[in-house]
Every structure is written in structure tokens, then in C-alpha cells.
PDB file of C-alpha atoms in Angstrom:
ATOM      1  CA  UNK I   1    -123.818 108.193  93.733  1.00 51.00           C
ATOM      2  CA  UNK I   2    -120.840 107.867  95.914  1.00 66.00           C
ATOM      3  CA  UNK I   3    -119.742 111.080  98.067  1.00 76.00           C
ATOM      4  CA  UNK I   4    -116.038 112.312  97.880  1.00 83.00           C
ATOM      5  CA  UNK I   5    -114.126 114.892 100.107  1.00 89.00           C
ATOM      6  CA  UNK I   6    -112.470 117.485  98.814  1.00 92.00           C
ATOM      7  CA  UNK I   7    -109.189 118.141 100.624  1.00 94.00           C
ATOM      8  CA  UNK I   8    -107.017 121.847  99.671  1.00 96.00           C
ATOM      9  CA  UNK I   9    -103.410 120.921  99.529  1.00 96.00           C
ATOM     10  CA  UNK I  10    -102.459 124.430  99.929  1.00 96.00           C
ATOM     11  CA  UNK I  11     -99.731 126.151  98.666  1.00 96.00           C
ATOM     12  CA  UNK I  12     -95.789 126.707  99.450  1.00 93.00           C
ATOM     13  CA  UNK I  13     -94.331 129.257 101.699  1.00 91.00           C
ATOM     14  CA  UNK I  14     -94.620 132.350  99.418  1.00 92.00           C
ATOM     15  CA  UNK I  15     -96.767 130.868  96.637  1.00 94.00           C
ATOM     16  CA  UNK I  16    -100.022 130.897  94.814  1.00 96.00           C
ATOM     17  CA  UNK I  17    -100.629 127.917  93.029  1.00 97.00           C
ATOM     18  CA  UNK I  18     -99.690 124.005  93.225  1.00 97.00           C
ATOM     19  CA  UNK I  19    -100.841 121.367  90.936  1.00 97.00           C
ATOM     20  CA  UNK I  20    -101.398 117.672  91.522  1.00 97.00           C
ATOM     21  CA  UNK I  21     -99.506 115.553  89.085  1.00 97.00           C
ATOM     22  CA  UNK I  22     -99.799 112.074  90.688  1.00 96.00           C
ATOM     23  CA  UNK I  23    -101.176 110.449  93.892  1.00 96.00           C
ATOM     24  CA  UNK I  24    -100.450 106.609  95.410  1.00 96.00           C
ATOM     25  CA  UNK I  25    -102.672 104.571  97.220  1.00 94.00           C
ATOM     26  CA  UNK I  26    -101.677 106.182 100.691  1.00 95.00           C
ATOM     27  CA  UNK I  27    -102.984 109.311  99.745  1.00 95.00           C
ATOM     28  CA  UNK I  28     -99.206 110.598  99.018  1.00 97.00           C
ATOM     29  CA  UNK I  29     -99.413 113.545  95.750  1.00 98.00           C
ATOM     30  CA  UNK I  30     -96.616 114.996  94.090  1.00 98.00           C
ATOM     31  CA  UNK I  31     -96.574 117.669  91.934  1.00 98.00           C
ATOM     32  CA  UNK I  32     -95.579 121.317  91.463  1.00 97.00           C
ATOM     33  CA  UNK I  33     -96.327 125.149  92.657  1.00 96.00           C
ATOM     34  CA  UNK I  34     -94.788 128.196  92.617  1.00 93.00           C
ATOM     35  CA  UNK I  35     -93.105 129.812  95.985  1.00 89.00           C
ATOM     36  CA  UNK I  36     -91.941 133.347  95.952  1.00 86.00           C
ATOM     37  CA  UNK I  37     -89.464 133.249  93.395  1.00 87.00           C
ATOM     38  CA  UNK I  38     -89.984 130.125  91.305  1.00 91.00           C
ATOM     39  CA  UNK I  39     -92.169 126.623  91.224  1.00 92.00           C
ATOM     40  CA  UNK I  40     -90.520 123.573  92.620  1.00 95.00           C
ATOM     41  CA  UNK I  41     -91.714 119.800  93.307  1.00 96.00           C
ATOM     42  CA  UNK I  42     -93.420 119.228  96.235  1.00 95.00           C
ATOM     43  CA  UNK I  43     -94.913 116.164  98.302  1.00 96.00           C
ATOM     44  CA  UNK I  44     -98.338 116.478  99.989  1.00 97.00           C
ATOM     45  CA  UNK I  45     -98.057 113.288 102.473  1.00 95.00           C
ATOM     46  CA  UNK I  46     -99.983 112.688 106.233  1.00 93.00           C
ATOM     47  CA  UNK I  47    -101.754 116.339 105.920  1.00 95.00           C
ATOM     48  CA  UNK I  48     -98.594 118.186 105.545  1.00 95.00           C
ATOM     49  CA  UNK I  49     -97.157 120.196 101.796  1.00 95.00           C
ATOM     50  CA  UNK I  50     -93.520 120.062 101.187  1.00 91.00           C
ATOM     51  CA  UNK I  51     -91.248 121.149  98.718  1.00 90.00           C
ATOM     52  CA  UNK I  52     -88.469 118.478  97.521  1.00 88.00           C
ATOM     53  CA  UNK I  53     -86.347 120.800  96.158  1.00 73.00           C
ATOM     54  CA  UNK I  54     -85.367 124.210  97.967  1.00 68.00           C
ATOM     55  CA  UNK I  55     -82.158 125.400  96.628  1.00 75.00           C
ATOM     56  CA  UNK I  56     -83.141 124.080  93.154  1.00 86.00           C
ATOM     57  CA  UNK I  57     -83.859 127.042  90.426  1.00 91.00           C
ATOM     58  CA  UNK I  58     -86.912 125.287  90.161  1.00 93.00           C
ATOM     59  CA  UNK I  59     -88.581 121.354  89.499  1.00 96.00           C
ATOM     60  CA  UNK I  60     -91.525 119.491  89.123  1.00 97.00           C
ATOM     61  CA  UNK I  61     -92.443 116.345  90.508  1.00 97.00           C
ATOM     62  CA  UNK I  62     -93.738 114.032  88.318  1.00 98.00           C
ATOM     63  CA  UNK I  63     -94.713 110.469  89.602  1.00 98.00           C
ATOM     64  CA  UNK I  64     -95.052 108.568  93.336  1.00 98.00           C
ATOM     65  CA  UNK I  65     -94.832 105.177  93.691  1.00 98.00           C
ATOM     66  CA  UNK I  66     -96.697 102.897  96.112  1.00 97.00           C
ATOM     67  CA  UNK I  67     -93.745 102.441  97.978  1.00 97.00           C
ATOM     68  CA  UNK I  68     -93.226 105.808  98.960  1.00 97.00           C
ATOM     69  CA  UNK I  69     -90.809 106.815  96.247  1.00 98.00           C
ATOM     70  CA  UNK I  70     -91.105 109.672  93.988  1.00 98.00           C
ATOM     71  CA  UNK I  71     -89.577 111.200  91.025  1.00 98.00           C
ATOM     72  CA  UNK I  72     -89.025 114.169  88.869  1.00 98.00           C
ATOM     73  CA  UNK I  73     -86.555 116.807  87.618  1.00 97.00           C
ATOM     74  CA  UNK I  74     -85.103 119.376  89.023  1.00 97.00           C
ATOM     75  CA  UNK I  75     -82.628 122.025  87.248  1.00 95.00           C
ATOM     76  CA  UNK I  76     -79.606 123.023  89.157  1.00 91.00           C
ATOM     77  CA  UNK I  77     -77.546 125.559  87.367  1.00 88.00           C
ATOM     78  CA  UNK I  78     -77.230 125.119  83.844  1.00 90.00           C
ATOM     79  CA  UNK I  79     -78.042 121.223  83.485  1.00 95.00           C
ATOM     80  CA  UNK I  80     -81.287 119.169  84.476  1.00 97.00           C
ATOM     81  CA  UNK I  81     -81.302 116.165  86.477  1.00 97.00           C
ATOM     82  CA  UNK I  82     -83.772 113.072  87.521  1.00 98.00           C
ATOM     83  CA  UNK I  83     -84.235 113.121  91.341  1.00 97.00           C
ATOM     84  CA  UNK I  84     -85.275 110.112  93.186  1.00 97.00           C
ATOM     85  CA  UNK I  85     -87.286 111.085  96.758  1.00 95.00           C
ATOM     86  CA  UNK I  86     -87.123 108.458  99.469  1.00 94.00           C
ATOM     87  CA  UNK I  87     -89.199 110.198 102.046  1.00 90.00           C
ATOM     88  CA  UNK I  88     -86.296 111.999 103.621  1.00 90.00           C
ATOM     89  CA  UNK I  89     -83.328 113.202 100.672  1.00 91.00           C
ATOM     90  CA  UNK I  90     -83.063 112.727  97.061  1.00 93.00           C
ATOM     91  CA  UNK I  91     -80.365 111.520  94.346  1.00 95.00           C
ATOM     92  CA  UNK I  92     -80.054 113.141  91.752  1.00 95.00           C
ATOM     93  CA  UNK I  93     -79.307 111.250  88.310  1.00 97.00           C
ATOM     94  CA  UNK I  94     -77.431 113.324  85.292  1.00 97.00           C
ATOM     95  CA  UNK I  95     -78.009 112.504  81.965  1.00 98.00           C
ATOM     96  CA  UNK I  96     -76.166 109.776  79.742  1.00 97.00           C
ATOM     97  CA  UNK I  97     -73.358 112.215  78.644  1.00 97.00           C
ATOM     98  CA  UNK I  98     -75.784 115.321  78.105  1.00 97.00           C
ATOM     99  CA  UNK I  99     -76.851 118.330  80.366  1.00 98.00           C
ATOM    100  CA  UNK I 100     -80.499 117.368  80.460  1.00 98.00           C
ATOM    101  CA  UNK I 101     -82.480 114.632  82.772  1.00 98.00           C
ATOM    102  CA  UNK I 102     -85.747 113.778  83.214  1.00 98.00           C
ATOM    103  CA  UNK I 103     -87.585 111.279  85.807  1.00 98.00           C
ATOM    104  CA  UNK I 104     -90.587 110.142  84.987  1.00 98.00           C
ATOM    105  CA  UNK I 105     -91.921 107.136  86.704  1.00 98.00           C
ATOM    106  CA  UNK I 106     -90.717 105.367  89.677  1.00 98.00           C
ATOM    107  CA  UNK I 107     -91.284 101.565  91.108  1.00 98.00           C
ATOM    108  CA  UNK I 108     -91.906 100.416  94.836  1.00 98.00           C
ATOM    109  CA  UNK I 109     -87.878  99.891  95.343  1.00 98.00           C
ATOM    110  CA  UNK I 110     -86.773 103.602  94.208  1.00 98.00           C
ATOM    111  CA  UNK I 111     -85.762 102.552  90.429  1.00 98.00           C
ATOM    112  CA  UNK I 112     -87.054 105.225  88.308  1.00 98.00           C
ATOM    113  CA  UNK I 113     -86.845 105.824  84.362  1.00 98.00           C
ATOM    114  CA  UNK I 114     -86.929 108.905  82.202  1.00 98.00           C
ATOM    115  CA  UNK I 115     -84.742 110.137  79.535  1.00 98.00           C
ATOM    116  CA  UNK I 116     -81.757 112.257  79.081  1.00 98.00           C
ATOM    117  CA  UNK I 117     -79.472 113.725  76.360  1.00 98.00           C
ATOM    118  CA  UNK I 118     -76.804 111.993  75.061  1.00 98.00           C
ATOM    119  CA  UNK I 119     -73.195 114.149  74.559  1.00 97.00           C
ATOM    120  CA  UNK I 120     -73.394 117.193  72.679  1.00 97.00           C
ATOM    121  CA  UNK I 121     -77.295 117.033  73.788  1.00 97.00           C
ATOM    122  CA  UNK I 122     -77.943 115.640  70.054  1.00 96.00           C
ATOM    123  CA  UNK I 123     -80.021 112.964  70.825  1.00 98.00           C
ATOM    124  CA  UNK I 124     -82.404 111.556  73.679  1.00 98.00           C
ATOM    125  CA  UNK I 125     -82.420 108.475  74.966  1.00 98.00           C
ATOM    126  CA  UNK I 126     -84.454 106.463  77.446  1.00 98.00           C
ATOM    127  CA  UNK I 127     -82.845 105.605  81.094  1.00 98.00           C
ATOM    128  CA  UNK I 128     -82.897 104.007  83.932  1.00 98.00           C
ATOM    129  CA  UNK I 129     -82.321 105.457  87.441  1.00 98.00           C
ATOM    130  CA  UNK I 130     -80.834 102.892  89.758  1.00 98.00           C
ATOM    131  CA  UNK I 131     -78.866 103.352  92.533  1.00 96.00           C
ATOM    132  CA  UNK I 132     -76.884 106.246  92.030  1.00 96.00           C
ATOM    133  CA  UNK I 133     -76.158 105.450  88.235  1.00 98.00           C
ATOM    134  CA  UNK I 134     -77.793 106.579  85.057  1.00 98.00           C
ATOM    135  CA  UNK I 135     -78.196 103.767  82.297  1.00 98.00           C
ATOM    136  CA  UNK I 136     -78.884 104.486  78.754  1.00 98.00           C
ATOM    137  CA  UNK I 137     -81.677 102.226  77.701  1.00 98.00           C
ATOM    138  CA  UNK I 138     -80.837 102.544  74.009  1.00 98.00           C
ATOM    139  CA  UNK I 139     -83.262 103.039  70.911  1.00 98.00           C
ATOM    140  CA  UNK I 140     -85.286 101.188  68.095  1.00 98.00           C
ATOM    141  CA  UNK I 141     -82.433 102.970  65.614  1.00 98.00           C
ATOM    142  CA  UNK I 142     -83.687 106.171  65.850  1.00 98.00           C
ATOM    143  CA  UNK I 143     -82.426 109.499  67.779  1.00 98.00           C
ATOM    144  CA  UNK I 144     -84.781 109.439  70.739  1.00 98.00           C
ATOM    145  CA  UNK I 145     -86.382 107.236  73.072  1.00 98.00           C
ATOM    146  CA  UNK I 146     -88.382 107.629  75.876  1.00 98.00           C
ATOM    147  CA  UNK I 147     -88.942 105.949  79.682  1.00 98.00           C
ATOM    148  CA  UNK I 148     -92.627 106.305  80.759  1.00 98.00           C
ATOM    149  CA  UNK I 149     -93.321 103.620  83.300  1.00 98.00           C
ATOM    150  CA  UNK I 150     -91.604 100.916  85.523  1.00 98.00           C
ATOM    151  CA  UNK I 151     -92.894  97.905  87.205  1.00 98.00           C
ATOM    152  CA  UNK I 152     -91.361  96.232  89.904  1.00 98.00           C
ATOM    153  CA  UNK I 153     -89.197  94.052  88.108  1.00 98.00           C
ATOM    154  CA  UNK I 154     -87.535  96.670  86.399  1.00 98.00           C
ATOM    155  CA  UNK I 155     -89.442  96.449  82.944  1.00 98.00           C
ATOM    156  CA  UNK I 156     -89.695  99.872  81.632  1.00 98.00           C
ATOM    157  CA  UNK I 157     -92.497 100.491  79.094  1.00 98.00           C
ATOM    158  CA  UNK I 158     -92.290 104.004  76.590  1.00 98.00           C
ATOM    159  CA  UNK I 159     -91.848 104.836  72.594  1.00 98.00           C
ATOM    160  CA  UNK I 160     -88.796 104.943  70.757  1.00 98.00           C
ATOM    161  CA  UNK I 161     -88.006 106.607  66.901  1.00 98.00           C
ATOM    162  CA  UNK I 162     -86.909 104.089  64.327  1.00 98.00           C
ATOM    163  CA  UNK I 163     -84.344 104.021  62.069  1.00 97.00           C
ATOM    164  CA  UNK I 164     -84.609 107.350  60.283  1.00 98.00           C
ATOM    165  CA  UNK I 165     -87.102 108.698  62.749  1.00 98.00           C
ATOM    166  CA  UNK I 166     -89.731 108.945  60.347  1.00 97.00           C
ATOM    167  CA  UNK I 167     -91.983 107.460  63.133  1.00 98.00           C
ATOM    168  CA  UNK I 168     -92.143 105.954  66.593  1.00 98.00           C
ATOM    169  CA  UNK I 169     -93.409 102.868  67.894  1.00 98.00           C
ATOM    170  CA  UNK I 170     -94.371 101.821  71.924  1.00 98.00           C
ATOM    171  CA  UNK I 171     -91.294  99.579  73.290  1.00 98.00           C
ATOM    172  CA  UNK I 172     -89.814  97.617  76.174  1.00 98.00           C
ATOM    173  CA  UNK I 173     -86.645  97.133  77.643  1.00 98.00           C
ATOM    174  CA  UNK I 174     -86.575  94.297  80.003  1.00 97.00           C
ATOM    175  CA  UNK I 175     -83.771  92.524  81.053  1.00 94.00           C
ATOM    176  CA  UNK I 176     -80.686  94.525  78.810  1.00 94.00           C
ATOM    177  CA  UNK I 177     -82.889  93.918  75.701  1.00 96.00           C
ATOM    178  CA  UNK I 178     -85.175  96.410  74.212  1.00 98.00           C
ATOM    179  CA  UNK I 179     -88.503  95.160  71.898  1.00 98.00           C
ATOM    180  CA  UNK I 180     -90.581  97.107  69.106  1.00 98.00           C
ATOM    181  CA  UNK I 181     -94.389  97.099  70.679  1.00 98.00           C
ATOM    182  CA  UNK I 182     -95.859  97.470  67.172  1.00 98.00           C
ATOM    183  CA  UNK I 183     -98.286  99.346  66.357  1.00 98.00           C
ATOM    184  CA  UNK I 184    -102.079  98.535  65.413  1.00 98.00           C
ATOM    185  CA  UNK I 185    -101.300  98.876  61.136  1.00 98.00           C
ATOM    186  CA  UNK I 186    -100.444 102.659  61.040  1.00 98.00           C
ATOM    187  CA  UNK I 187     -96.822 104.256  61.822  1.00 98.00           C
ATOM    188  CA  UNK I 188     -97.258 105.464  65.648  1.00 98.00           C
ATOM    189  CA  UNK I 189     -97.676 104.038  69.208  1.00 98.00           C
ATOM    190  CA  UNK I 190     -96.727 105.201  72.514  1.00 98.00           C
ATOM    191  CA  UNK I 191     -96.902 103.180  76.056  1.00 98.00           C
ATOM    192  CA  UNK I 192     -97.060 105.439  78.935  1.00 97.00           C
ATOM    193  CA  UNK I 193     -97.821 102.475  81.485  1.00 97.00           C
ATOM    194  CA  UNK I 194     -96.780  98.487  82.154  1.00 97.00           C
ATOM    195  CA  UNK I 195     -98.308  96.134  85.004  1.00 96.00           C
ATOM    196  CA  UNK I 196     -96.351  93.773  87.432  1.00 95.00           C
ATOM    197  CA  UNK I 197     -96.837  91.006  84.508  1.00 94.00           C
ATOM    198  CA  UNK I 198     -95.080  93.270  81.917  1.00 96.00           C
ATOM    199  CA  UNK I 199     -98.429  94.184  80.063  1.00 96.00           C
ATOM    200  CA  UNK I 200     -97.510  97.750  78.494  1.00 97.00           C
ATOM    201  CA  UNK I 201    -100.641 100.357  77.531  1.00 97.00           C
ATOM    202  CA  UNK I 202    -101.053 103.152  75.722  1.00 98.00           C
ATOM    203  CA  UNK I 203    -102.327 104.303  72.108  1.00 98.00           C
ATOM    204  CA  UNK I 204    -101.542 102.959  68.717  1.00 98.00           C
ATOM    205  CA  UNK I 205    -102.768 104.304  65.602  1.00 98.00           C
ATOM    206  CA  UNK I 206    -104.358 101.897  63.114  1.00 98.00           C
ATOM    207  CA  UNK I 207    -104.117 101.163  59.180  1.00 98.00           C
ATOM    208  CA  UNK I 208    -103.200 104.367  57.395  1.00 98.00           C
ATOM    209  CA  UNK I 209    -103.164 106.594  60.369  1.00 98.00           C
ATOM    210  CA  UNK I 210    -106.986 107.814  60.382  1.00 98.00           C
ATOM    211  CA  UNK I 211    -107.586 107.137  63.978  1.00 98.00           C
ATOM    212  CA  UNK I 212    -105.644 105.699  66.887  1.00 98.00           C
ATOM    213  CA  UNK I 213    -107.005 103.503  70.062  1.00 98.00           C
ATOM    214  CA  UNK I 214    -106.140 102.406  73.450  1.00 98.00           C
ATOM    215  CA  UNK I 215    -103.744  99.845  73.193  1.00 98.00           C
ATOM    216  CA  UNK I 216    -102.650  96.801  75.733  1.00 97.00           C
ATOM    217  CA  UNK I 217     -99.663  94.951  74.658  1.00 97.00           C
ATOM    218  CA  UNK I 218     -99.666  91.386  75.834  1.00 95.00           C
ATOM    219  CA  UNK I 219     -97.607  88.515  74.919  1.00 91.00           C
ATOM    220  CA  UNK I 220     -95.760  90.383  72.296  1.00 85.00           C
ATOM    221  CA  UNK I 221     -99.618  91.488  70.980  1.00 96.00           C
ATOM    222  CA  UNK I 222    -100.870  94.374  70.524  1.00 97.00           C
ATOM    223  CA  UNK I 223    -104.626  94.017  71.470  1.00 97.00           C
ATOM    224  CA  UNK I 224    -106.314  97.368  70.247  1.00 97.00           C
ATOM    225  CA  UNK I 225    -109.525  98.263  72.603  1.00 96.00           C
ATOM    226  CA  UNK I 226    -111.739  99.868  70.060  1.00 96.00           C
ATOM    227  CA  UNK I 227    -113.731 103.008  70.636  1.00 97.00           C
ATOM    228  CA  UNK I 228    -117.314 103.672  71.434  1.00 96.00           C
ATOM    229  CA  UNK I 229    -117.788 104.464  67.684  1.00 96.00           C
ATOM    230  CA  UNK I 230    -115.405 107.758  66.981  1.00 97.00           C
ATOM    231  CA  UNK I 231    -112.111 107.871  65.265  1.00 98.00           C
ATOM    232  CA  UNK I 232    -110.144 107.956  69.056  1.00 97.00           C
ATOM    233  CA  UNK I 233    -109.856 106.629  72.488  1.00 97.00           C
ATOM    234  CA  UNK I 234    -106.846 106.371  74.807  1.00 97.00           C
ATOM    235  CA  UNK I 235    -105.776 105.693  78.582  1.00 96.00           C
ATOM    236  CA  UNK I 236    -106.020 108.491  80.992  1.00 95.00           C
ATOM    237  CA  UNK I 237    -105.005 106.019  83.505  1.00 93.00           C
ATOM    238  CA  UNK I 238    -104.107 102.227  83.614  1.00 93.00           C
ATOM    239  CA  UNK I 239    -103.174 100.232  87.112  1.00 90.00           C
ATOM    240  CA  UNK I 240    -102.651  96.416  87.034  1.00 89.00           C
ATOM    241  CA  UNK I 241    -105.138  95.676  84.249  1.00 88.00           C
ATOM    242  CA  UNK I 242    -107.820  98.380  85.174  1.00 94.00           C
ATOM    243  CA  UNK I 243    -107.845 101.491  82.723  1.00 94.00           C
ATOM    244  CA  UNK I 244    -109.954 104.651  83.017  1.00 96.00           C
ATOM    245  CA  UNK I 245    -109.834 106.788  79.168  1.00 97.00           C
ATOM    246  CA  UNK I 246    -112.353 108.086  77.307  1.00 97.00           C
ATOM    247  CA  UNK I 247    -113.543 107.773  73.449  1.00 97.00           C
ATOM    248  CA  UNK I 248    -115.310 109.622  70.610  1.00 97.00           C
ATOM    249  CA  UNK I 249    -118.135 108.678  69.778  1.00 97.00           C
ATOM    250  CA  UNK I 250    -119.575 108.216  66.275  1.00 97.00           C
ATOM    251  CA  UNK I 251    -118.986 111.214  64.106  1.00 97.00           C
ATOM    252  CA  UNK I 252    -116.062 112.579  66.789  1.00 97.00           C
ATOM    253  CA  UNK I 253    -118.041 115.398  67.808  1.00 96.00           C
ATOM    254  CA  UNK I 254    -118.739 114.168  71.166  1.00 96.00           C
ATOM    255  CA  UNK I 255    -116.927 111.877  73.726  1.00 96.00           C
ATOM    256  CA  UNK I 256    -117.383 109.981  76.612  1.00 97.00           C
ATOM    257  CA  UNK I 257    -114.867 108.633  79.611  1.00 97.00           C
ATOM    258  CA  UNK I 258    -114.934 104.802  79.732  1.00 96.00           C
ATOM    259  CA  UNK I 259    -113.106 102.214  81.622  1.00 96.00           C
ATOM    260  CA  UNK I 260    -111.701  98.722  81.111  1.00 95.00           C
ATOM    261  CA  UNK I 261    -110.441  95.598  82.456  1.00 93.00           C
ATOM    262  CA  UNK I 262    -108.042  93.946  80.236  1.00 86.00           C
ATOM    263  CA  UNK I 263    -109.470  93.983  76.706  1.00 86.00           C
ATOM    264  CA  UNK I 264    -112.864  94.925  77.944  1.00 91.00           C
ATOM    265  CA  UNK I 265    -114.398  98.342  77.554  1.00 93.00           C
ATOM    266  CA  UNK I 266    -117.338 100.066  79.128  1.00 95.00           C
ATOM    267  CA  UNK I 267    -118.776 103.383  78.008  1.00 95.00           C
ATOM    268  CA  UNK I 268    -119.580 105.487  81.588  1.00 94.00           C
ATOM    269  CA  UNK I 269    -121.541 107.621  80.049  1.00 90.00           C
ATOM    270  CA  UNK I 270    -121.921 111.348  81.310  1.00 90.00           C
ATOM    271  CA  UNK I 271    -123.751 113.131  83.982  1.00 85.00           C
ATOM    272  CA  UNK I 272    -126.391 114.046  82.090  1.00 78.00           C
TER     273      UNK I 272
END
């Protein structure tokens, strides 16, 4: 079995606590922990904890990409808005005509996605943070939509509520246009992550809505993984085609992680 380190982030000036939300391949994490008044995003990079946000009432950092960037929300007085860290300042992104933004992934070139409330805060739509200005992704028909993930090309993969918002289906806007995802027979899907070829994952439920699987959408496809014999499985984590999850197994009283290549699933079993 392989051996791991265990490194202690710490904690900021005055705190208690931080959490890890997300970590890069240079080691960088972002997350959140309380200081002596309130928890704010913070940046653990080259053996060294920083906060991204004093003067903010508080924030959470929420994704960092490969490239250094990283994202999140911050509240500032009464409204909420995406940041986008560089490494040295942020830029803050309001919301498409409402009070409340959120970032919540970010690609190698600073472009980040999220959502934000529309005016009058009635509705929620999915954006896209790109220098400086906020751009309302748009819906399915429905009231809300959400930004999960961007690649580098600026495809951004999440869910959206149809017309009526009686359900939601896993979409993607690429290039001005937005596309339903589908679902695998039943009324819900999500996709919380998307490759540099434009492959979204996530979780679709199937035909009448008694279970729901890990899902890779390819080629306008949805391509359902299966479980290892339960009623569920889904991604805990996807990068360019390799997915770590877990599953049910038959009977759904037990489940194990797995992980997969593409289509391809393999049960890792426990440790012991």
C-alpha cells in the first residue's frame, strides 16, 4: 500500500478551524476557516495559509484551478459577489441584476462560472465570470440555472430547471448556445464537471426515478456508468476522463468507492 503524508494547514490569525474545499496539482488548497470574528476564504500555497478576503464580512473559497486561479464568494455588505484570485488581488463579479453571486469553478486563464440572481432576486441564473463582466448564461425555460465547471475553452457544464420547473436536467453552454444534457429516462440530472474535450459528468436518474447513476455525457449522449449492483452511484471526483465515486451495492445497504476511466468502472473495494 502506498504511504501518504499528512500535512496541517493550520488555521487563520485568531481562528480554530479551516476546511479544505479543493486542491490543484501544485499542491495549491482553497477553502474556508473561521478567524476571530468570522470565516473567510483562504489559500494554502508553498507552505504558507492565507486569507483572500480580509475586510470581507466573511467568504468561502470554493475551487482552484491548475493555473493558479481560484474562485469563490465573498459577501460585502448587504450583497454577495463571485471573486476571481490571481495569486496577488481579486475581482469581484456582481450578480446579473440581483444582490447575490456565487463562483464556483474556475479554468487555467481566470474565467470562472457560478450563478447569481437576476433583478428583484426572483430567479437564478447561471454565469460566466470573464474579465471584469458578469454574463448571464440563460436557462432551459425554467427559473434557475446553475454553473458548476469550466474547461479551458470556456464550456461551462451544470443543471438548469425546465419550462415550469417541475424538474432539472444537466446542460451546456458553449459558444452563446446552451444544450439540454438529458437525462438517463427519469426527470433529473446534474453535471458538476466537463473535460478539455467538452465531456460533462455527473448523475442522472433513470426510467421512473427509482435510482440514479454516474453519468458522462459525450457526443450529445448520455452514457450512464451503472452501479456495482445498488439503486445509486455518482462522481465524487472526475478529471480529464478519470472519475473516483462510489456505488451501492445490491440491496443498498452497503457501498463501496469505485473509479473509472471513461465508461469503465471498477469496484475498489474496502479496507477490510
Amino acid at each position: 500500500m502506498g504511504q501518504y503524508t499528512v500535512t496541517d494547514l493550520g488555521v487563520l490569525p485568531g481562528g480554530t478551524y479551516t476546511y479544505g474545499v479543493r486542491m490543484n496539482n501544485a499542491g495549491q488548497v482553497v477553502g474556508y476557516g473561521n478567524d476571530s470574528s468570522t470565516y473567510q476564504a483562504f489559500m494554502y500555497s508553498g507552505g504558507v495559509l492565507n486569507t483572500l478576503g480580509p475586510g470581507w464580512s466573511y467568504s468561502t473559497g470554493t475551487h482552484v484551478s491548475d493555473g493558479g486561479y481560484s474562485t469563490g464568494y465573498a459577501q460585502i455588505s448587504a450583497n454577495s459577489y463571485a471573486f476571481v484570485f490571481d495569486g496577488a488581488t481579486s475581482t469581484y463579479y456582481a450578480a446579473p441584476g440581483g444582490d447575490y453571486a456565487y463562483g464556483y469553478g474556475v479554468n487555467d486563464l481566470g474565467v470562472a462560472t457560478g450563478y447569481g440572481t437576476t433583478p428583484g432576486n426572483s430567479a437564478v441564473h447561471a454565469t460566466l465570470f470573464a474579465g471584469g463582466v458578469t454574463t448571464d448564461l440563460g436557462t432551459l425555460g425554467g427559473s434557475y440555472s446553475y454553473g458548476m465547471a469550466i474547461n479551458n475553452s470556456n464550456e461551462v457544464a451544470g443543471y438548469s430547471y425546465v419550462s415550469g420547473d417541475a424538474s432539472y436536467h444537466a446542460t451546456l453552454w458553449s459558444g452563446g448556445g446552451v444544450t439540454d444534457l438529458g437525462t438517463l429516462g427519469g426527470s433529473y440530472s446534474t453535471a458538476s464537471w466537463i473535460d478539455s474535450l467538452g465531456n460533462a459528468y455527473g448523475s442522472a436518474y433513470v426510467t421512473g426515478d427509482t435510482g440514479y447513476q454516474a453519468t458522462m455525457w459525450s457526443g450529445g449522449t448520455a452514457i450512464g456508468l451503472g452501479t456495482l449492483g445498488g439503486d445509486y452511484s455518482g462522481f465524487s471526483m472526475v478529471k480529464e476522463g478519470w472519475g473516483a465515486g462510489w456505488s451501492y451495492l445490491a440491496g443498498n445497504s452497503a457501498y463501496h468507492a469505485f473509479v473509472s476511466h471513461g465508461a469503465v468502472v471498477s469496484d475498489i473495494g474496502t479496507l477490510g
